[in-house]
Tab-separated table of C-alpha atoms in Angstrom:
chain	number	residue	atom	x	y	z
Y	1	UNK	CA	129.092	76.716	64.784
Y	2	UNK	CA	132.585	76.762	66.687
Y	3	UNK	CA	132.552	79.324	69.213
Y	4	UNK	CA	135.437	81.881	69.667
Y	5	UNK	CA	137.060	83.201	73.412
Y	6	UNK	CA	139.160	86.335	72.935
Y	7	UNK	CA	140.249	88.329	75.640
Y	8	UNK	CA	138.499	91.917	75.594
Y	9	UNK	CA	141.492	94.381	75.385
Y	10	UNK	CA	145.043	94.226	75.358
Y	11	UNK	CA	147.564	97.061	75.579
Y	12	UNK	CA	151.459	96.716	74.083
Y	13	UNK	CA	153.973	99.330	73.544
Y	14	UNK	CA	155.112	100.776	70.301
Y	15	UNK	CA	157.956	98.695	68.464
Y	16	UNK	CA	157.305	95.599	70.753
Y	17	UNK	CA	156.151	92.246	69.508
Y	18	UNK	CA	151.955	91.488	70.721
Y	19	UNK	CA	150.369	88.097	70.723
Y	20	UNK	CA	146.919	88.196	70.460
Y	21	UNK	CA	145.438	84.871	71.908
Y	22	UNK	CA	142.009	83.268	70.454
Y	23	UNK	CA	140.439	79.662	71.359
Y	24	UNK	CA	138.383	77.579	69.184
Y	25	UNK	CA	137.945	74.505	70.829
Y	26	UNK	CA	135.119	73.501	68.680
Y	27	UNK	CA	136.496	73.865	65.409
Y	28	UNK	CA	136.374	70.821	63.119
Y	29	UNK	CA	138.998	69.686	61.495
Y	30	UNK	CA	138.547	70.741	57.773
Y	31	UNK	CA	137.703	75.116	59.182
Y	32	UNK	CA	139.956	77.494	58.403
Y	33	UNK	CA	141.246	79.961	60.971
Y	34	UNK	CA	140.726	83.455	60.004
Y	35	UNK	CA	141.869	86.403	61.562
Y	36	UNK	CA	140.408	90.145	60.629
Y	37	UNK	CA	141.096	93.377	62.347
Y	38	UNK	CA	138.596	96.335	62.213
Y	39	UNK	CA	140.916	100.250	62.506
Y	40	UNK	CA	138.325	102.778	63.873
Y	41	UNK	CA	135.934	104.021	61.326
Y	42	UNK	CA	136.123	101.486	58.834
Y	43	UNK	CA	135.476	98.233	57.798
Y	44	UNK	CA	136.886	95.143	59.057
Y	45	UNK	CA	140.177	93.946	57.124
Y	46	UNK	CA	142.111	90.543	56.493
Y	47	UNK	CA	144.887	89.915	58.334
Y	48	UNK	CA	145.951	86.627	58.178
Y	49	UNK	CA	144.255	82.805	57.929
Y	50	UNK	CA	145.894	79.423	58.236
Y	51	UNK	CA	144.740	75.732	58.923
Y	52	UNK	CA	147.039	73.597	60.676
Y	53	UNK	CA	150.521	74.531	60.203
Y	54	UNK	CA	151.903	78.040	61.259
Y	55	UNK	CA	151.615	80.914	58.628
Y	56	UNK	CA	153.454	84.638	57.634
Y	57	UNK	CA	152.396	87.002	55.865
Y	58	UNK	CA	153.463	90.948	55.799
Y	59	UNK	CA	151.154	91.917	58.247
Y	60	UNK	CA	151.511	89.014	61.203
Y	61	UNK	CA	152.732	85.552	61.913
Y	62	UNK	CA	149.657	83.347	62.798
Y	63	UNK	CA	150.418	79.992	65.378
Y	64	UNK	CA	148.241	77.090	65.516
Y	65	UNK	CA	148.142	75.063	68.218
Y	66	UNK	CA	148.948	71.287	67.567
Y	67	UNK	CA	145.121	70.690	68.211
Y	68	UNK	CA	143.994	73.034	66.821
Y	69	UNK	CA	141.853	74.267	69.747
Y	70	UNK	CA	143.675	77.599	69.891
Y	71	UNK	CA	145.687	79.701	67.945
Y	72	UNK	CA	148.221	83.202	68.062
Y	73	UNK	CA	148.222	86.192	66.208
Y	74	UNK	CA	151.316	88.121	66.262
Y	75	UNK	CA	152.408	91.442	65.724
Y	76	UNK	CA	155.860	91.471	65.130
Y	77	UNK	CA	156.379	95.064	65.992
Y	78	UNK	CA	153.352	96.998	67.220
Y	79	UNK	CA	152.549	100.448	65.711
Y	80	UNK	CA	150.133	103.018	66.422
Y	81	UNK	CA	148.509	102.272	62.987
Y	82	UNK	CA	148.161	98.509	64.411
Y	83	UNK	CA	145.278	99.913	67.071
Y	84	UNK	CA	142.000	97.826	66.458
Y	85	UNK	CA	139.921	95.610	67.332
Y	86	UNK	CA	140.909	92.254	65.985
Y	87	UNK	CA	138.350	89.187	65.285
Y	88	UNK	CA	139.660	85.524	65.613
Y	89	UNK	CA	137.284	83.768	63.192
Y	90	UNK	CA	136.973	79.797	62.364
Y	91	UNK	CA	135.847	79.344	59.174
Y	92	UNK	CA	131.940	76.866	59.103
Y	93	UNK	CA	131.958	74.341	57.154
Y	94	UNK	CA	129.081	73.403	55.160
Y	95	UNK	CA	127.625	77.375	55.648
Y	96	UNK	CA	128.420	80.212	54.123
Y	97	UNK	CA	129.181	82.763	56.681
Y	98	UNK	CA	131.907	83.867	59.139
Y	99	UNK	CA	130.753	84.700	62.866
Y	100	UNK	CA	132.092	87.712	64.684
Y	101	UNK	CA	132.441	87.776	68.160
Y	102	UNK	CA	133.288	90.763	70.458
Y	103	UNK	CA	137.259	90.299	69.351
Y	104	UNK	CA	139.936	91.666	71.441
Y	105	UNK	CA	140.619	95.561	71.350
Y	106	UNK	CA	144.266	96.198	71.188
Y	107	UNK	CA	145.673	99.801	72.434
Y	108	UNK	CA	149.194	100.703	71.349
Y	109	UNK	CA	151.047	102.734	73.706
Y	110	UNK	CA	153.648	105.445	72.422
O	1	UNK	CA	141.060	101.134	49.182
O	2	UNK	CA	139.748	97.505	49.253
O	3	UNK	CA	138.046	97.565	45.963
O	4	UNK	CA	134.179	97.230	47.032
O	5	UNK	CA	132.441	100.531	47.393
O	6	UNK	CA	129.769	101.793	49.153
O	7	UNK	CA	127.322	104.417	48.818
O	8	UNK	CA	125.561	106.446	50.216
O	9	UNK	CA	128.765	106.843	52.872
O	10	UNK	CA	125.755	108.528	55.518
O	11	UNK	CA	122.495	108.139	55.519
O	12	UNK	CA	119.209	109.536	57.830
O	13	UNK	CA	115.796	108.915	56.819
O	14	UNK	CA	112.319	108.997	58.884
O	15	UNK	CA	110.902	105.790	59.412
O	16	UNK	CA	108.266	105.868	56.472
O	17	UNK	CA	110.659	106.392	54.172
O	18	UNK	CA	111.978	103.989	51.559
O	19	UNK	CA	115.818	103.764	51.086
O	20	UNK	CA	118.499	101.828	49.036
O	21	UNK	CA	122.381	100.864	50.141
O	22	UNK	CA	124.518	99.567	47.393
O	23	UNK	CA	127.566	97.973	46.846
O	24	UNK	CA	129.775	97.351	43.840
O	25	UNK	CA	133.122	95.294	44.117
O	26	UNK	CA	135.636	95.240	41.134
O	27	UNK	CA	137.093	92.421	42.421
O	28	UNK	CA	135.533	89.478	39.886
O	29	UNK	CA	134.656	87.844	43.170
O	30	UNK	CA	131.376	85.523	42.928
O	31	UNK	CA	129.921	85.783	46.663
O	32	UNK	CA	129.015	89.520	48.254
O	33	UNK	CA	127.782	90.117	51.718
O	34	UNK	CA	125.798	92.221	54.273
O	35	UNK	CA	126.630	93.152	57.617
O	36	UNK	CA	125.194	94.865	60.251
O	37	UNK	CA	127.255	96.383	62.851
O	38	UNK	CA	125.224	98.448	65.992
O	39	UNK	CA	127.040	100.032	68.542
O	40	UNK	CA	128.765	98.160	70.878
O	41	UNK	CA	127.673	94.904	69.401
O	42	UNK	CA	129.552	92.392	67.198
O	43	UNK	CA	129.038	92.310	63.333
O	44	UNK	CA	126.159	90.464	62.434
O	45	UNK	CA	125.839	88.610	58.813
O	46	UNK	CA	122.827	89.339	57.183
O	47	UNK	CA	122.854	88.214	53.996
O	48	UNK	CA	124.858	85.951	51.757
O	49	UNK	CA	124.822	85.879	47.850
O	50	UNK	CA	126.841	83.370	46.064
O	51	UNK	CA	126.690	83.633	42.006
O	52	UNK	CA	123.794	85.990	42.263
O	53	UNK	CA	121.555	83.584	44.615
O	54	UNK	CA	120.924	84.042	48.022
O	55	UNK	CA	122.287	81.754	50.181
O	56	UNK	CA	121.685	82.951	53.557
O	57	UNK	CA	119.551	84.933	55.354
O	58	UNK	CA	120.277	85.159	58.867
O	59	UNK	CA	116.850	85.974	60.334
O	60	UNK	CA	116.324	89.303	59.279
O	61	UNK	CA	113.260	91.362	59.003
O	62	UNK	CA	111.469	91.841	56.067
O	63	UNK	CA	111.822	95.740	56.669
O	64	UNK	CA	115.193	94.537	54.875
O	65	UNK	CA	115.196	93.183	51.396
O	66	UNK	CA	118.389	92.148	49.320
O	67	UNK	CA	119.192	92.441	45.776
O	68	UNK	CA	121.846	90.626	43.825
O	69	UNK	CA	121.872	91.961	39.396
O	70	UNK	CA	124.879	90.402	39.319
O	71	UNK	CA	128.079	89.621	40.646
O	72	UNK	CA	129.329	92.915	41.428
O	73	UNK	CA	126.369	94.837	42.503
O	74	UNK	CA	123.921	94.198	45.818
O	75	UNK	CA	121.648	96.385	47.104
O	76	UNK	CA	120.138	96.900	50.273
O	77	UNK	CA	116.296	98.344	49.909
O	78	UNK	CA	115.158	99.452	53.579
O	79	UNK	CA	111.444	100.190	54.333
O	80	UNK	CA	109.414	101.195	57.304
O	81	UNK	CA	112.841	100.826	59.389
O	82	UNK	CA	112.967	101.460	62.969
O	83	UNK	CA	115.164	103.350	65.210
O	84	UNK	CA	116.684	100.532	66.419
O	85	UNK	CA	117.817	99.621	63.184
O	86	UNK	CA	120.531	102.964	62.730
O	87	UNK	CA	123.878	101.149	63.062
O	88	UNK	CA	126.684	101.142	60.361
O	89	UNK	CA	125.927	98.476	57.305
O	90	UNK	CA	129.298	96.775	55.413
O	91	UNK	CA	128.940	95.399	52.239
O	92	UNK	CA	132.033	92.660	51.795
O	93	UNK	CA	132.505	90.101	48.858
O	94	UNK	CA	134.954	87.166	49.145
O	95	UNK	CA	135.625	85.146	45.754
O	96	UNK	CA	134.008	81.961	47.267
O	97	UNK	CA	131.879	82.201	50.239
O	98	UNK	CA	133.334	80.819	53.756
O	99	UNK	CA	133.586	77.045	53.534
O	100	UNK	CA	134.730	76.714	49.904
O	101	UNK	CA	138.019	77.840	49.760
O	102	UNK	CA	140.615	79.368	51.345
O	103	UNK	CA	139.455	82.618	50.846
O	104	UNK	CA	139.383	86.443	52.559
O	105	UNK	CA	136.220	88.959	52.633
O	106	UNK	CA	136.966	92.254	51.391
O	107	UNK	CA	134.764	94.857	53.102
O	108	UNK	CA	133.706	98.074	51.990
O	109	UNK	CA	133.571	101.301	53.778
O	110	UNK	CA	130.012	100.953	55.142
O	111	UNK	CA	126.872	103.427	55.016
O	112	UNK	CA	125.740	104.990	58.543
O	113	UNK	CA	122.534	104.616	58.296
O	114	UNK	CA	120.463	106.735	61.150
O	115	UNK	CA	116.707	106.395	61.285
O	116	UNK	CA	114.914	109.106	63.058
């Protein structure tokens, strides 16, 4: 299974642009990346996912590194609804089942 | 609102008793999903169900026991649980599982399940 390294917390101030780091240096070639953020009290939510080329969506821009071994989330504009913990998650191929790590708790600063 | 409910929301029950968690997703997705999620501790997968069969069970205890009717329904039927086992459990359903498509997991609210 690849293995994930997030950084524990982050902090950014309101309106400001975050970028939330994650590597995979195991991932194979054919795994997704996933990204999923969990808001206190609820379940975890779907951000973003992308394989090799960089990706937008409404929520976030997501940047793959050329080898794949790493890859960016980021918040174009933080807001205090954007507080959570956020999971960088490589997709396993040939199982069935994402892998959660300890993801990176982000605190946004008024 | 993500589509896949949960119910109870909260739960406590003493350790003899016999429970069930359940999950409905009006998605028309194909796999569904248990989590476990203690405090302090990452999510852990539990159990996988694509098309109604089980396709993984990550280790857990037989305390635990699955249940897939169908597509949009899984239950979780608890049984002689321990303490240890109160944490918060997320039901999430993807329309293929991880691995066959490009696919997200939509997760329910989750059930806090405390056992005294």
């Amino acid at each position: 299974d690849a293995k994930t390294t997030q950084p524990n917390s982050m902090e950014s101030n309101e309106e400001e642009p975050v970028h939330l780091p994650c590597n995979h240096s195991t991932i194979s070639g054919t795994d997704y990346i996933h990204w999923y953020r969990q808001l206190p009290s609820q379940g975890p939510e779907y951000v973003i996912h992308g394989l090799t080329s960089n990706v937008n969506n409404r929520m976030a821009s997501l940047a793959i590194a050329e080898d794949r071994k790493s890859s960016t989330l980021i918040l174009h504009r933080a807001t205090l609804r954007d507080a959570a913990v956020y999971y960088c998650i490589p997709d396993t191929s040939g199982t069935y089942k994402y892998i959660f790590g300890t993801g990176t708790r982000l605190k946004v600063l008024a | 609102e993500t589509g896949v409910t949960q119910t109870p929301r909260h739960l406590v029950m003493g350790m003899t008793n016999k429970k069930s968690l359940k999950c409905e997703q009006h998605l028309g997705h194909n796999a569904m999903y248990w989590y476990k999620q203690s405090a302090k501790k990452p999510l852990e997968l539990m159990f996988v169900y694509n098309f109604k069969e089980q396709t993984e069970n990550n280790s857990v205890p037989s305390r635990f026991s699955p249940e897939c009717p169908n597509s949009s329904h899984l239950f979780l039927h608890l049984h002689t649980l321990q303490p240890e086992d109160s944490a918060l459990y997320l039901c999430a359903s993807s329309l293929y599982p991880p691995g066959q498509g490009d696919n997200e997991q939509f997760f329910g609210p989750g059930t806090r399940l405390t056992v005294l």
